[in-house]
Short mmCIF file of C-alpha atoms in Angstrom, two decimals:
data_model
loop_
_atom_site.label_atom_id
_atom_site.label_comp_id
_atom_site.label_asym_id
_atom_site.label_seq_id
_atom_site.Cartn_x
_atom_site.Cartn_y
_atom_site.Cartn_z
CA UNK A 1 0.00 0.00 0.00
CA UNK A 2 2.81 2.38 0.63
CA UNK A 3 5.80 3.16 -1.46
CA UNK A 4 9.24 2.58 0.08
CA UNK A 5 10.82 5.71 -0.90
CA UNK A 6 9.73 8.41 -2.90
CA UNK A 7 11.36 11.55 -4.24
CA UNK A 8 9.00 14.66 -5.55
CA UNK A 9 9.94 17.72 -6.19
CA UNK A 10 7.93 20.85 -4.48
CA UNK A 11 7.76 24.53 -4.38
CA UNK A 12 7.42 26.45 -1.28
CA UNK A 13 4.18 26.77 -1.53
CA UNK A 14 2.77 24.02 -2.86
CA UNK A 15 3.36 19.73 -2.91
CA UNK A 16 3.27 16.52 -4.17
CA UNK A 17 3.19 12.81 -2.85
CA UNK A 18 4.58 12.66 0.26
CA UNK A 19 3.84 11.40 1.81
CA UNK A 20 -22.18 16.12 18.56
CA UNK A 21 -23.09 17.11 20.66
CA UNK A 22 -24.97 15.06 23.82
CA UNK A 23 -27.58 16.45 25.92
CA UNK A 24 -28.29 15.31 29.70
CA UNK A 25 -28.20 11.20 28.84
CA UNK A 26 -29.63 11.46 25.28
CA UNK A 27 -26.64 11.57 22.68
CA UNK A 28 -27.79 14.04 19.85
CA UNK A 29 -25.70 14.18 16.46
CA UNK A 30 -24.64 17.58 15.37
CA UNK A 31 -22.01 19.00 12.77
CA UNK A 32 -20.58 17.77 10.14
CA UNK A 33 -16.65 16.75 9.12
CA UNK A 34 -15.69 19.65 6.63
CA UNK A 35 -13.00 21.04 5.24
CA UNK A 36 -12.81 23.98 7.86
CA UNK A 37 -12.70 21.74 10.57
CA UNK A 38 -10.07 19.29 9.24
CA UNK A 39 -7.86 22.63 9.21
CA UNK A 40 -9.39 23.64 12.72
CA UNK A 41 -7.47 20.63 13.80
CA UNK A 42 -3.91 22.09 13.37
CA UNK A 43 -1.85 23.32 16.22
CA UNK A 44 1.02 24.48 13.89
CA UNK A 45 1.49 28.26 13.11
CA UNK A 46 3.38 28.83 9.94
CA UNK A 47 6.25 31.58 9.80
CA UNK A 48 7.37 30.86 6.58
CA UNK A 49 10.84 32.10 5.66
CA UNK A 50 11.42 30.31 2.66
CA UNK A 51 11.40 32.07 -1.26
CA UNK A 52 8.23 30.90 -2.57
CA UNK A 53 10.05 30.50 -6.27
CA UNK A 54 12.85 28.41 -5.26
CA UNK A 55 12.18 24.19 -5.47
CA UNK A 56 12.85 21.95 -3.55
CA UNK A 57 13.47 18.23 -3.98
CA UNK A 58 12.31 16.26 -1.09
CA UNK A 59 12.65 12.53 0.52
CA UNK A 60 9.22 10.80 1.74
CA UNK A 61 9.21 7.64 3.82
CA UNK A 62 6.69 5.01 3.89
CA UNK A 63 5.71 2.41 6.19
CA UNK A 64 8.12 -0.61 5.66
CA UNK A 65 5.71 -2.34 8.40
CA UNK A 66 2.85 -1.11 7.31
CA UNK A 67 2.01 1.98 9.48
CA UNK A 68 -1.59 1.05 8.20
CA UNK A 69 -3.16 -1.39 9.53
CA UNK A 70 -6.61 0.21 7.95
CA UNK A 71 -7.01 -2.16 5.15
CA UNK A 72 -6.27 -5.09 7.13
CA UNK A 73 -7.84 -4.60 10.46
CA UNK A 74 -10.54 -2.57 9.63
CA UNK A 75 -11.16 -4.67 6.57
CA UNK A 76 -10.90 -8.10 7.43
CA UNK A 77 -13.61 -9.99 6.51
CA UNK A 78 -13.11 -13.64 6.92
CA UNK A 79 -14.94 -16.42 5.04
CA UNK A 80 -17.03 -18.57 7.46
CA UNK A 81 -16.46 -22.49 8.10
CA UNK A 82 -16.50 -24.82 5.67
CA UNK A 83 -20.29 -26.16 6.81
CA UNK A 84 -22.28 -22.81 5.91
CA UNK A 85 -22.04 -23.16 2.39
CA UNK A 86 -23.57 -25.87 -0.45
CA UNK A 87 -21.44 -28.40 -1.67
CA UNK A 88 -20.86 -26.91 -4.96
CA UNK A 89 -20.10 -23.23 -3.66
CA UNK A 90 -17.76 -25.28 -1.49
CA UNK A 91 -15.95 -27.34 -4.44
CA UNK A 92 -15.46 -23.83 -6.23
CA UNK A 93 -13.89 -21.95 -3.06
CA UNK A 94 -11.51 -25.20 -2.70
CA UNK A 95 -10.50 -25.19 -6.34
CA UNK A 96 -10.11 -21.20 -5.85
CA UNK A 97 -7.94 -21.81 -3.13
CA UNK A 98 -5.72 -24.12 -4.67
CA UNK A 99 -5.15 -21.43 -7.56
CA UNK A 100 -5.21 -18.44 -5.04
CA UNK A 101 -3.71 -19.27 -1.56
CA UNK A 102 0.18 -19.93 -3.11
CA UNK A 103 3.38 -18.11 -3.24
CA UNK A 104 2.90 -15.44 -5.78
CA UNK A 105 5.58 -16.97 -8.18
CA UNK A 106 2.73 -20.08 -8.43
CA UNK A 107 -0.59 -18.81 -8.52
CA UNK A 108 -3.40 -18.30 -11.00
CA UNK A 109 -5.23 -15.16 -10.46
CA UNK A 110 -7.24 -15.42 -13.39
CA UNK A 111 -8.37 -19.07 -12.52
CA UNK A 112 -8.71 -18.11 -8.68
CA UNK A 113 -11.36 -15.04 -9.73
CA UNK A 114 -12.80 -17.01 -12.03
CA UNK A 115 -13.87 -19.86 -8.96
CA UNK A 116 -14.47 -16.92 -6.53
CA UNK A 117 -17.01 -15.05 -8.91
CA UNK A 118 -18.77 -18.43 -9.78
CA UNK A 119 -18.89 -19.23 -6.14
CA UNK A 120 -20.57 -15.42 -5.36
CA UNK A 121 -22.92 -16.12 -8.23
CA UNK A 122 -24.24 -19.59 -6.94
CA UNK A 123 -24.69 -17.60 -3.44
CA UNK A 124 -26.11 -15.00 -4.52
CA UNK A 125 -28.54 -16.91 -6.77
CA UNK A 126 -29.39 -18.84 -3.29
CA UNK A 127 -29.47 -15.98 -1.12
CA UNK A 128 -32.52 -14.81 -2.70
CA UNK A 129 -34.71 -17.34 -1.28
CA UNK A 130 -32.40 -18.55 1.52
CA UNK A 131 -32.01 -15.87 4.07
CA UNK A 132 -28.74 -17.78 5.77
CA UNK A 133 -27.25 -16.61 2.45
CA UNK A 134 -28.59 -13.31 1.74
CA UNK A 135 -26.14 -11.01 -0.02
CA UNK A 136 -25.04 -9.12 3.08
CA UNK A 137 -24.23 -12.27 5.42
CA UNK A 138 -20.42 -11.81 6.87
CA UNK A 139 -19.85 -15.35 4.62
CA UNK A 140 -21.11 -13.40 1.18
CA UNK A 141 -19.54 -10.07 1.90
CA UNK A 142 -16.35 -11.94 2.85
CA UNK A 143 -16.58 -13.44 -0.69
CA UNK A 144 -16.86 -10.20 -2.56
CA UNK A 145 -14.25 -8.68 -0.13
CA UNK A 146 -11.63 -11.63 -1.34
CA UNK A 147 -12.88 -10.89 -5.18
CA UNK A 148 -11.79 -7.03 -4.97
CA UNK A 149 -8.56 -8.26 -3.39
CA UNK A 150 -7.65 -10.84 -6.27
CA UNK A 151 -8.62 -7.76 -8.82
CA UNK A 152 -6.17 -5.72 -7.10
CA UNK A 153 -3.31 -8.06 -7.16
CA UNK A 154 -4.32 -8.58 -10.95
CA UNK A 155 -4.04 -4.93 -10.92
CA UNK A 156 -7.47 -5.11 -12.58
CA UNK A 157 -8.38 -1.79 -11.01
CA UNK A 158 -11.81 -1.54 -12.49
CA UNK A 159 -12.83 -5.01 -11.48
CA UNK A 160 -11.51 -3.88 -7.87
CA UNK A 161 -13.40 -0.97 -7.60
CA UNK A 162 -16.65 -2.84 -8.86
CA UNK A 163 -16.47 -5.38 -6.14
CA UNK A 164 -15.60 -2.55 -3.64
CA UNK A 165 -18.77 -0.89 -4.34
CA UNK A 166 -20.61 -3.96 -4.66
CA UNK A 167 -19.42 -4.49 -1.09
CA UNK A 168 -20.37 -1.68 0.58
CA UNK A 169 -23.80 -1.34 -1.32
CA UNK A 170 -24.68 -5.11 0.30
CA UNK A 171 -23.09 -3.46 3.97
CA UNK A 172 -24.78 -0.41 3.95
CA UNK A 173 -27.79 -0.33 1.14
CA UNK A 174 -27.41 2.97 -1.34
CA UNK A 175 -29.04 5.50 1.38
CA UNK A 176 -25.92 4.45 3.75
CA UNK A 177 -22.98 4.73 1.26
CA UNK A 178 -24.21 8.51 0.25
CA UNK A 179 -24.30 9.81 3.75
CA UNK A 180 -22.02 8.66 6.67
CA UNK A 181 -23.66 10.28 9.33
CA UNK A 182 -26.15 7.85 9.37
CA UNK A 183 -23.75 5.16 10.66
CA UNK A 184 -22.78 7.77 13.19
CA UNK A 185 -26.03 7.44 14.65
CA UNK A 186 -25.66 3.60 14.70
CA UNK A 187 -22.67 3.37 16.23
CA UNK A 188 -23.69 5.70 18.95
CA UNK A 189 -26.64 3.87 19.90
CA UNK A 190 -25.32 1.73 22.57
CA UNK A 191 -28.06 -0.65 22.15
CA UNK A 192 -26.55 -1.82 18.61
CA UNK A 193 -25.92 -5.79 17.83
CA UNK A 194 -22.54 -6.55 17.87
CA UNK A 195 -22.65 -7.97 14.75
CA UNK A 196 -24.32 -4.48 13.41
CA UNK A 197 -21.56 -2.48 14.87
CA UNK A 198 -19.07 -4.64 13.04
CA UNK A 199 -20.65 -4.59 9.58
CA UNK A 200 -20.48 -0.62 10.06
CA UNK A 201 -16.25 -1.11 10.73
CA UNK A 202 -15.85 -3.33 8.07
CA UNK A 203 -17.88 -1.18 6.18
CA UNK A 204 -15.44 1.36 7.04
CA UNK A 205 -12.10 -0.68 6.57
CA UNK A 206 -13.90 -1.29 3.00
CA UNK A 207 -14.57 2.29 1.63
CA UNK A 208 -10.61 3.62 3.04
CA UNK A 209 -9.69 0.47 0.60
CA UNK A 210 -12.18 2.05 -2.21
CA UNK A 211 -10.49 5.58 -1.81
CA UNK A 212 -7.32 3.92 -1.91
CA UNK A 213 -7.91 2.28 -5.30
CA UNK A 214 -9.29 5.41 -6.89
CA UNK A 215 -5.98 7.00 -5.57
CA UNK A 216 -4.13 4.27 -7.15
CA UNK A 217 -6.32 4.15 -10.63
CA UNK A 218 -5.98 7.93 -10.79
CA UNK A 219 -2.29 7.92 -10.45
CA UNK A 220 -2.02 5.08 -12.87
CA UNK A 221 -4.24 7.44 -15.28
CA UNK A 222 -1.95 10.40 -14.48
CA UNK A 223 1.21 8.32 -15.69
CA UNK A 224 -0.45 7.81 -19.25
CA UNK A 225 -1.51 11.28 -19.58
CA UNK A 226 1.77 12.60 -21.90
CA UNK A 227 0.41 9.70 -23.93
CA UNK A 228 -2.85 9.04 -23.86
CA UNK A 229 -4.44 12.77 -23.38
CA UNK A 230 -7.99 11.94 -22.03
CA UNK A 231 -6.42 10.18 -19.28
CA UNK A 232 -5.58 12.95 -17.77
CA UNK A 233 -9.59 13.78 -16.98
CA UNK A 234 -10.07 10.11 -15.88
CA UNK A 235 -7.23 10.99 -13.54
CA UNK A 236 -9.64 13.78 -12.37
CA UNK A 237 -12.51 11.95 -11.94
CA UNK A 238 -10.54 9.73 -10.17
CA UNK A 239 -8.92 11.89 -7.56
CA UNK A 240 -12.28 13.66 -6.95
CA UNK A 241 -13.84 9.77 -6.08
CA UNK A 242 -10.90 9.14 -3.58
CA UNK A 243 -11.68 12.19 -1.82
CA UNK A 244 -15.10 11.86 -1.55
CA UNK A 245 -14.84 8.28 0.00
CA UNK A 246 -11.21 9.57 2.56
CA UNK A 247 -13.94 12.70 3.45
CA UNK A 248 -16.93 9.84 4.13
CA UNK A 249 -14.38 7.43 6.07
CA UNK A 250 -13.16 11.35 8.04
CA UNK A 251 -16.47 12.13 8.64
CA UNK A 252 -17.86 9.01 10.30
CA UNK A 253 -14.78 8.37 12.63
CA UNK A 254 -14.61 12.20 13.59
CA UNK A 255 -18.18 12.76 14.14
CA UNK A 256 -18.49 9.35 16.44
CA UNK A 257 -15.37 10.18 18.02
CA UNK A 258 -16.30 13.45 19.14
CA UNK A 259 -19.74 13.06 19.96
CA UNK A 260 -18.40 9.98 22.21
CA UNK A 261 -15.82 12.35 23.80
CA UNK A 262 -18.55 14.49 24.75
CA UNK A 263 -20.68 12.46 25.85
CA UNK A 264 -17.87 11.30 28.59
CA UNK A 265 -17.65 15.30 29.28
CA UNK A 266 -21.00 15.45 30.19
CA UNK A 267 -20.85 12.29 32.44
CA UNK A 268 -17.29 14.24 34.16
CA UNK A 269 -19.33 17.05 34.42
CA UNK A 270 -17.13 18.67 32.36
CA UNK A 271 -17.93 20.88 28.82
CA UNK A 272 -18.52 19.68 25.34
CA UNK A 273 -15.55 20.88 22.98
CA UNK A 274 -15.84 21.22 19.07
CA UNK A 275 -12.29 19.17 19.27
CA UNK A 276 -11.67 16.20 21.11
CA UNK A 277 -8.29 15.58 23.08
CA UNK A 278 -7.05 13.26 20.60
CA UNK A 279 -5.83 11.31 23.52
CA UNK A 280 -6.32 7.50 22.55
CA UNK A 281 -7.55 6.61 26.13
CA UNK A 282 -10.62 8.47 24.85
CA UNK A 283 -11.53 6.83 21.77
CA UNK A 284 -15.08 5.04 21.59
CA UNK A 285 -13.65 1.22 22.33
CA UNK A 286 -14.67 0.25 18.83
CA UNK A 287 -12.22 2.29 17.29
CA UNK A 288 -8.06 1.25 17.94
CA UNK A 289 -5.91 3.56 17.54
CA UNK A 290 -4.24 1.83 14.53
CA UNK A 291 -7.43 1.57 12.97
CA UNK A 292 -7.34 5.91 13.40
CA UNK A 293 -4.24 6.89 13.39
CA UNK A 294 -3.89 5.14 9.57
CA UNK A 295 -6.94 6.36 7.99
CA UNK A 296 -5.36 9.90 9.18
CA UNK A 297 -2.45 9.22 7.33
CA UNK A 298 -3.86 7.17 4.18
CA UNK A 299 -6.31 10.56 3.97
CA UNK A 300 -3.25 12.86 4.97
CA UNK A 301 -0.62 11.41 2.50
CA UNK A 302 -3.67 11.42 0.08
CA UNK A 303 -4.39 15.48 0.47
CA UNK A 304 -0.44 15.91 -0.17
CA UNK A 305 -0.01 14.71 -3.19
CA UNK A 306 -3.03 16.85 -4.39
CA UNK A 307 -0.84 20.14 -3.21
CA UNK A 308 -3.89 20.33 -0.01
CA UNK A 309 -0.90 21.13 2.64
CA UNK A 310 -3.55 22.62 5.11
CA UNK A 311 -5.52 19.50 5.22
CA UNK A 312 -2.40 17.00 5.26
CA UNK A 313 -0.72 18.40 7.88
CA UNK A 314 -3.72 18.74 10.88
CA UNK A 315 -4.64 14.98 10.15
CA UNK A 316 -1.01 14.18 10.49
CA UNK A 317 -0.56 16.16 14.11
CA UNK A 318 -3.74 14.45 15.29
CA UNK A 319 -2.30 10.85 14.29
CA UNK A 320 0.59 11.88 16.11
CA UNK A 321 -1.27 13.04 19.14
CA UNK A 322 -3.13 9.56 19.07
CA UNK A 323 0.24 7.80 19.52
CA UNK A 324 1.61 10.08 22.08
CA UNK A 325 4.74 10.90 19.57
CA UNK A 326 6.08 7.56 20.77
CA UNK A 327 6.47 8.61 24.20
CA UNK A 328 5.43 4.89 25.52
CA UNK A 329 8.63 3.80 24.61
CA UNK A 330 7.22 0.40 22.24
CA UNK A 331 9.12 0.22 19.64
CA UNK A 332 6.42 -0.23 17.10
CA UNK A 333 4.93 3.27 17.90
CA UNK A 334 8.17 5.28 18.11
CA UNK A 335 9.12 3.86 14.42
CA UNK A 336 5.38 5.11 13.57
CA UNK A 337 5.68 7.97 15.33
CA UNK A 338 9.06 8.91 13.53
CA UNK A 339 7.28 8.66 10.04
CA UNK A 340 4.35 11.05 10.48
CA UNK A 341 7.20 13.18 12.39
CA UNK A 342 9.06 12.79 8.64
CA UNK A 343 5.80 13.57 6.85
CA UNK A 344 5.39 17.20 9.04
CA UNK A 345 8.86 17.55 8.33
CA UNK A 346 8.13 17.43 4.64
CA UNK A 347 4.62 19.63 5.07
CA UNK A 348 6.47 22.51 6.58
CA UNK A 349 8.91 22.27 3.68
CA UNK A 350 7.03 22.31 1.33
CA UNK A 351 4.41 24.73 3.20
CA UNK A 352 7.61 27.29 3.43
CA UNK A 353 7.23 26.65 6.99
CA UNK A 354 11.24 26.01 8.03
CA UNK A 355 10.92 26.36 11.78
CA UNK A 356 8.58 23.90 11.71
CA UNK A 357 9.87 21.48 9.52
CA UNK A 358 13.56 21.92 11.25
CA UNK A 359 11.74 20.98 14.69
CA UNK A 360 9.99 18.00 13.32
CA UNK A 361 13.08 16.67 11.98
CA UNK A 362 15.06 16.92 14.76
CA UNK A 363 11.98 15.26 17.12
CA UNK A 364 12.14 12.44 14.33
CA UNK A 365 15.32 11.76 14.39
CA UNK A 366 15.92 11.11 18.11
CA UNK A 367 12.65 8.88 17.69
CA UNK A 368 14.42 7.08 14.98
CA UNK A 369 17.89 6.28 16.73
CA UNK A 370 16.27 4.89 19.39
CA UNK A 371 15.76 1.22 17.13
CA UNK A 372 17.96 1.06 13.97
CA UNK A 373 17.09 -2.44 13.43
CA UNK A 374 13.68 -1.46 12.68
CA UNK A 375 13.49 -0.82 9.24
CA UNK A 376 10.31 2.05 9.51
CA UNK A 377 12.53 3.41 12.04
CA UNK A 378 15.79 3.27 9.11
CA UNK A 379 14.03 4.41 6.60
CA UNK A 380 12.17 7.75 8.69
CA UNK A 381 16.02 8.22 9.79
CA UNK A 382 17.01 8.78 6.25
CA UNK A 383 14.46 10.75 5.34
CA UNK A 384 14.58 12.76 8.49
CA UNK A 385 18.18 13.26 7.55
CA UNK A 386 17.97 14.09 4.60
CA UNK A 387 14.69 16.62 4.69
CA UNK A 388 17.29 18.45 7.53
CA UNK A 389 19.40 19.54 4.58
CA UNK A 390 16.77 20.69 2.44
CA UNK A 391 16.19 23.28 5.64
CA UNK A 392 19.81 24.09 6.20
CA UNK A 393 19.87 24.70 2.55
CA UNK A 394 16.83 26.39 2.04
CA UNK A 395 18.30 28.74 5.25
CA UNK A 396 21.29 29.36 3.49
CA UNK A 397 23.43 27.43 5.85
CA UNK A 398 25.18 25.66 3.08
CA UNK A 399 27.67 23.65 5.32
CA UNK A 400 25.73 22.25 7.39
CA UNK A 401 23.21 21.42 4.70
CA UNK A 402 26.48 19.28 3.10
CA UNK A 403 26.80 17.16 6.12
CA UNK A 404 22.72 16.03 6.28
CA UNK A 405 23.14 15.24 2.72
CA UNK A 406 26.19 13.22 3.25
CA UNK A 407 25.13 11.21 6.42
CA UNK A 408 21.57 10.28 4.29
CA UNK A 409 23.85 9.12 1.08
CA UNK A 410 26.12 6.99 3.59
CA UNK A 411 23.60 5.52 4.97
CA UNK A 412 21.18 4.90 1.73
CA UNK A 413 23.93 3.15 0.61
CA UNK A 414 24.98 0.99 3.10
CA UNK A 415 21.29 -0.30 3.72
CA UNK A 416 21.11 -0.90 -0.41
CA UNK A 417 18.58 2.14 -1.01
CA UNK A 418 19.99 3.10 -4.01
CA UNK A 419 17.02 5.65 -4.41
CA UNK A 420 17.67 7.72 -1.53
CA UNK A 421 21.21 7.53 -2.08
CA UNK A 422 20.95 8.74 -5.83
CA UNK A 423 18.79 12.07 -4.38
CA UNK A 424 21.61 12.75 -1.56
CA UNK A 425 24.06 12.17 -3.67
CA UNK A 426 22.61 15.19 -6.50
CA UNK A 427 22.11 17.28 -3.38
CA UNK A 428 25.73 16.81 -2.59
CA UNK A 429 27.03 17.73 -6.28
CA UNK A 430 24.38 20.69 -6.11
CA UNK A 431 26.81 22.08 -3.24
CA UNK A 432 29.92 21.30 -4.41
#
């Protein structure tokens, strides 16, 4: 899902890629997750010093681990035993297996899809007179869940995006895919079924994974535009569909997350905010903090490569508030925490912002040293070392500019980056 290294050039002033309200015992759903508020979320104040017509040529780090956990947790939709379904839907999901569930040198997408989407069909077929397989049972929706996955590592985008909509059409019905806050109000209700509550997550996990493959399809689009000129308004269309479903997936965590923090005001006696504390001890129980925190960044690293700096970089502070900037001391969340700390680094670069992104740099780093045998932790270092320079340089402090870019080419190179150590290296020759 995330790219290991990634070089973009930037101006000052613009990017690419980088990276409720409850009254007495009644909870009452006001407000909606907008743009304004998204910024409202920032605690950074930008003094930019920078020249907004010089470029600048920065380093973004990506999750070796997987910082997100979204599509997997979130998403996980598991097919149900062997028992629930009919003999022949059964023969077709073990002949689908035997095509699908192989090391990637030895499998048969095409064959694998082919079982899976018969195997759907059949259920489907029986769902409509059989309720214990009606289209949005956990063992159905698993299916089509495991159909937009094979699609995707086809890199049949379409077909993936189908099944993705398909998916959340048999979670939600149409009325619940075009407005969010009406799973706000489910989740809420504290006298929801269990098994309701997790339809609505997986639900969730499903359309970050939709806005994800829009991103994808509309990048893919963007590459054949010098070539292929109308693909540069299906890239459009595209990028305007991934925001749409990163805004729905924003809006239904935010709104249940603060109107749950408010309701726990209320009960402390304490009053309502427009903002909650973004401390994860407060989070509605239902929601981890890896399930959060990496829908903040998918959305945030999203909103940066479409030049929206003063969306990216709130969503990015509040993910980093969620994990207490690695102040726990598990190594897990201190490598995390070093790689949003590397993506505010890059935001105040390219935001002009210097102060800001020399701070977060040095925070990052000392985050980063503390486990060099973690590779999200190795890779944040680099960056982190690198986007140091780009300050220095942009500050006119030449010299010590050299020695950031030196350090990052060193170690690029001795960990077999050959990426990152190709951009140090110009930087270096830039100097000379």
């Amino acid at each position: 899902m995330f790219r290991y290294f990634a070089a973009t050039t930037a101006r000052a002033s613009s990017t690419s890629r980088l990276g409720q309200r409850v009254v007495q015992s009644r909870r009452v759903l006001t407000g909606t997750t907008r743009v304004g508020q998204i910024r409202g979320m920032s605690t950074q104040q930008n003094n930019s010093l920078s020249d907004s017509n010089v470029r600048y040529t920065i380093m973004a780090v990506a999750a070796a681990a997987g910082l997100s956990l979204f599509g997997l947790a979130g998403y996980a939709m598991f097919f149900g035993p062997g028992s629930m379904y009919p003999k022949p839907v059964r023969n077709l999901l073990r002949e689908a297996g035997m095509a699908y569930m192989r090391p990637p040198e030895k499998q048969d997408l095409p064959k694998a899809l082919e079982c899976y989407e018969q195997a759907l069909a059949q259920l489907d077929a029986l769902g409509t007179s059989d309720s214990q397989h009606a289209r949005d049972m956990p063992h159905v929706t698993g299916l089509v869940a495991r159909v937009a996955t094979v699609c995707t590592e086809m890199g049949d985008l379409d077909g993936a995006i189908e099944a993705y909509n398909d998916l959340l059409e048999r979670l939600l019905g149409t009325d619940g895919m075009r407005d969010a806050t009406t799973q706000v109000r489910r989740l809420l209700d504290d006298s929801l079924d269990k098994n309701e509550r997790q339809g609505i997550l997986r639900a969730l996990g499903c359309a970050n994974k939709l806005a994800e493959t829009y991103e994808a399809r509309g990048q893919r689009s963007k590459r054949r535009s010098a070539v292929l000129p109308h693909a540069r308004a299906a890239s459009t269309a595209d990028a305007d569909m991934a925001a749409q479903w990163y805004g729905w997936c924003l809006q239904l965590v935010m709104l249940t997350y603060q109107n749950h923090f408010n309701h726990q005001q209320l009960a402390d006696n304490k009053p309502t905010t427009q903002t909650p504390s973004f401390d994860p001890d407060t989070l509605p129980s239902y929601f981890p903090v890896d399930i959060v925190t990496s829908l903040m960044y998918n959305a945030a690293t999203f909103y940066s490569s479409n030049a929206q700096i003063e969306l990216a970089e709130p969503l990015l502070q509040r993910a980093l508030d969620l994990m207490r900037h690695g102040a726990d001391g598990d190594e897990t969340n201190v490598c995390r925490s070093s790689i949003l700390m590397s993506h505010l680094a890059n935001t105040g670069v390219m935001s002009g912002n210097l102060p800001a992104a020399e701070r977060w740099s040095i925070d990052g780093l000392a985050l980063a040293k503390r486990f060099p045998n973690n590779a999200d932790c190795l890779n944040s270092f680099i960056a982190l070392t690198y986007d140091l320079g780009v300050v220095y340089e942009a500050s006119g402090s030449l010299e010590s500019a050299r020695v950031q870019y030196r350090q990052a080419a060193e170690i690029a190179t001795s960990t077999g980056d050959d990426d990152a150590a190709k951009l140090a290296s110009e930087a270096m020759t830039r100097l000379a």
